[in-house]
Short mmCIF file of C-alpha atoms in Angstrom, two decimals:
data_model
loop_
_atom_site.label_atom_id
_atom_site.label_comp_id
_atom_site.label_asym_id
_atom_site.label_seq_id
_atom_site.Cartn_x
_atom_site.Cartn_y
_atom_site.Cartn_z
CA UNK V 1 92.05 136.59 117.74
CA UNK V 2 90.71 135.10 121.14
CA UNK V 3 87.06 135.12 121.19
CA UNK V 4 86.85 133.92 124.90
CA UNK V 5 84.36 135.97 126.75
CA UNK V 6 86.39 138.24 129.31
CA UNK V 7 84.56 136.71 132.48
CA UNK V 8 85.64 133.30 131.63
CA UNK V 9 89.18 134.25 131.58
CA UNK V 10 88.97 136.13 134.96
CA UNK V 11 86.12 133.89 136.68
CA UNK V 12 86.32 130.40 135.13
CA UNK V 13 83.80 128.88 137.95
CA UNK V 14 81.26 131.13 136.74
CA UNK V 15 79.82 128.59 134.17
CA UNK V 16 76.01 129.53 133.95
CA UNK V 17 75.08 125.93 134.52
CA UNK V 18 73.25 123.94 136.77
CA UNK V 19 73.12 120.17 137.89
CA UNK V 20 69.52 119.41 139.33
CA UNK V 21 69.87 115.58 139.25
CA UNK V 22 71.02 115.88 142.99
CA UNK V 23 68.70 118.52 144.02
CA UNK V 24 66.85 117.97 147.33
CA UNK V 25 63.40 117.77 147.56
CA UNK V 26 62.71 121.13 149.19
CA UNK V 27 64.18 122.98 146.48
CA UNK V 28 61.82 120.90 143.97
CA UNK V 29 58.76 122.21 146.11
CA UNK V 30 60.13 125.87 146.32
CA UNK V 31 60.54 125.51 142.58
CA UNK V 32 57.16 124.36 142.02
CA UNK V 33 55.63 127.11 144.46
CA UNK V 34 57.50 129.87 142.12
CA UNK V 35 55.93 128.23 139.07
CA UNK V 36 52.39 127.82 140.38
CA UNK V 37 52.75 131.48 141.42
CA UNK V 38 54.13 132.61 138.05
CA UNK V 39 51.34 131.05 136.32
CA UNK V 40 48.70 132.51 138.51
CA UNK V 41 50.30 136.13 138.08
CA UNK V 42 49.66 135.80 134.40
CA UNK V 43 46.20 135.07 134.68
CA UNK V 44 45.74 138.23 136.87
CA UNK V 45 43.89 141.29 135.09
CA UNK V 46 44.63 144.62 135.77
CA UNK V 47 42.31 147.28 136.06
CA UNK V 48 42.78 149.11 132.63
CA UNK V 49 44.37 152.63 134.17
CA UNK V 50 46.86 150.50 136.21
CA UNK V 51 47.65 148.42 132.84
CA UNK V 52 48.47 151.89 131.08
CA UNK V 53 50.38 153.30 134.08
CA UNK V 54 52.70 150.36 134.11
CA UNK V 55 52.64 150.37 130.28
CA UNK V 56 53.95 153.95 130.17
CA UNK V 57 56.63 153.29 132.78
CA UNK V 58 58.01 150.28 131.00
CA UNK V 59 57.72 151.92 127.56
CA UNK V 60 59.72 154.93 128.90
CA UNK V 61 62.34 152.76 130.77
CA UNK V 62 62.67 150.87 127.75
CA UNK V 63 63.14 153.74 125.58
CA UNK V 64 65.65 155.57 127.93
CA UNK V 65 67.68 152.17 127.78
CA UNK V 66 67.65 151.84 124.27
CA UNK V 67 68.54 155.38 123.69
CA UNK V 68 71.27 155.61 126.27
CA UNK V 69 73.55 153.13 123.94
CA UNK V 70 73.64 155.89 121.70
CA UNK V 71 74.64 158.55 123.94
CA UNK V 72 71.19 160.03 125.09
CA UNK V 73 71.18 162.39 127.89
CA UNK V 74 67.78 162.39 128.48
CA UNK V 75 66.45 161.53 132.11
CA UNK V 76 63.67 159.32 132.92
CA UNK V 77 61.37 161.94 133.84
CA UNK V 78 61.99 164.06 130.37
CA UNK V 79 61.55 160.53 128.43
CA UNK V 80 58.35 160.33 130.19
CA UNK V 81 56.94 163.48 129.85
CA UNK V 82 57.84 163.45 125.90
CA UNK V 83 55.99 160.19 125.89
CA UNK V 84 52.85 161.94 127.56
CA UNK V 85 53.28 164.78 125.06
CA UNK V 86 53.62 167.36 128.01
CA UNK V 87 57.18 168.98 126.59
CA UNK V 88 58.30 169.49 123.04
CA UNK V 89 60.58 167.20 121.04
CA UNK V 90 64.12 167.77 122.73
CA UNK V 91 66.89 167.55 119.73
CA UNK V 92 70.50 167.64 121.12
CA UNK V 93 73.56 167.66 119.16
#
């Protein structure tokens, strides 16, 4: 049995590897700026209500994506409404 991933057979030039040994200085500068911004954003506090809204959005998206794998037909709006308790539990067969 061939365990080679399909993309390796069809697109052998995609290696998902990078050699930064010869990267120019401006790339390193930009990468440093990206790292600094990520660290800065990681320490920013959100107002509690904004944090709750974002948490609810990402929870709904995560639930939707996870259950879609199993054939779920609910929409993101239906999942959000269910999480908020504004619609009764839906069971589909």
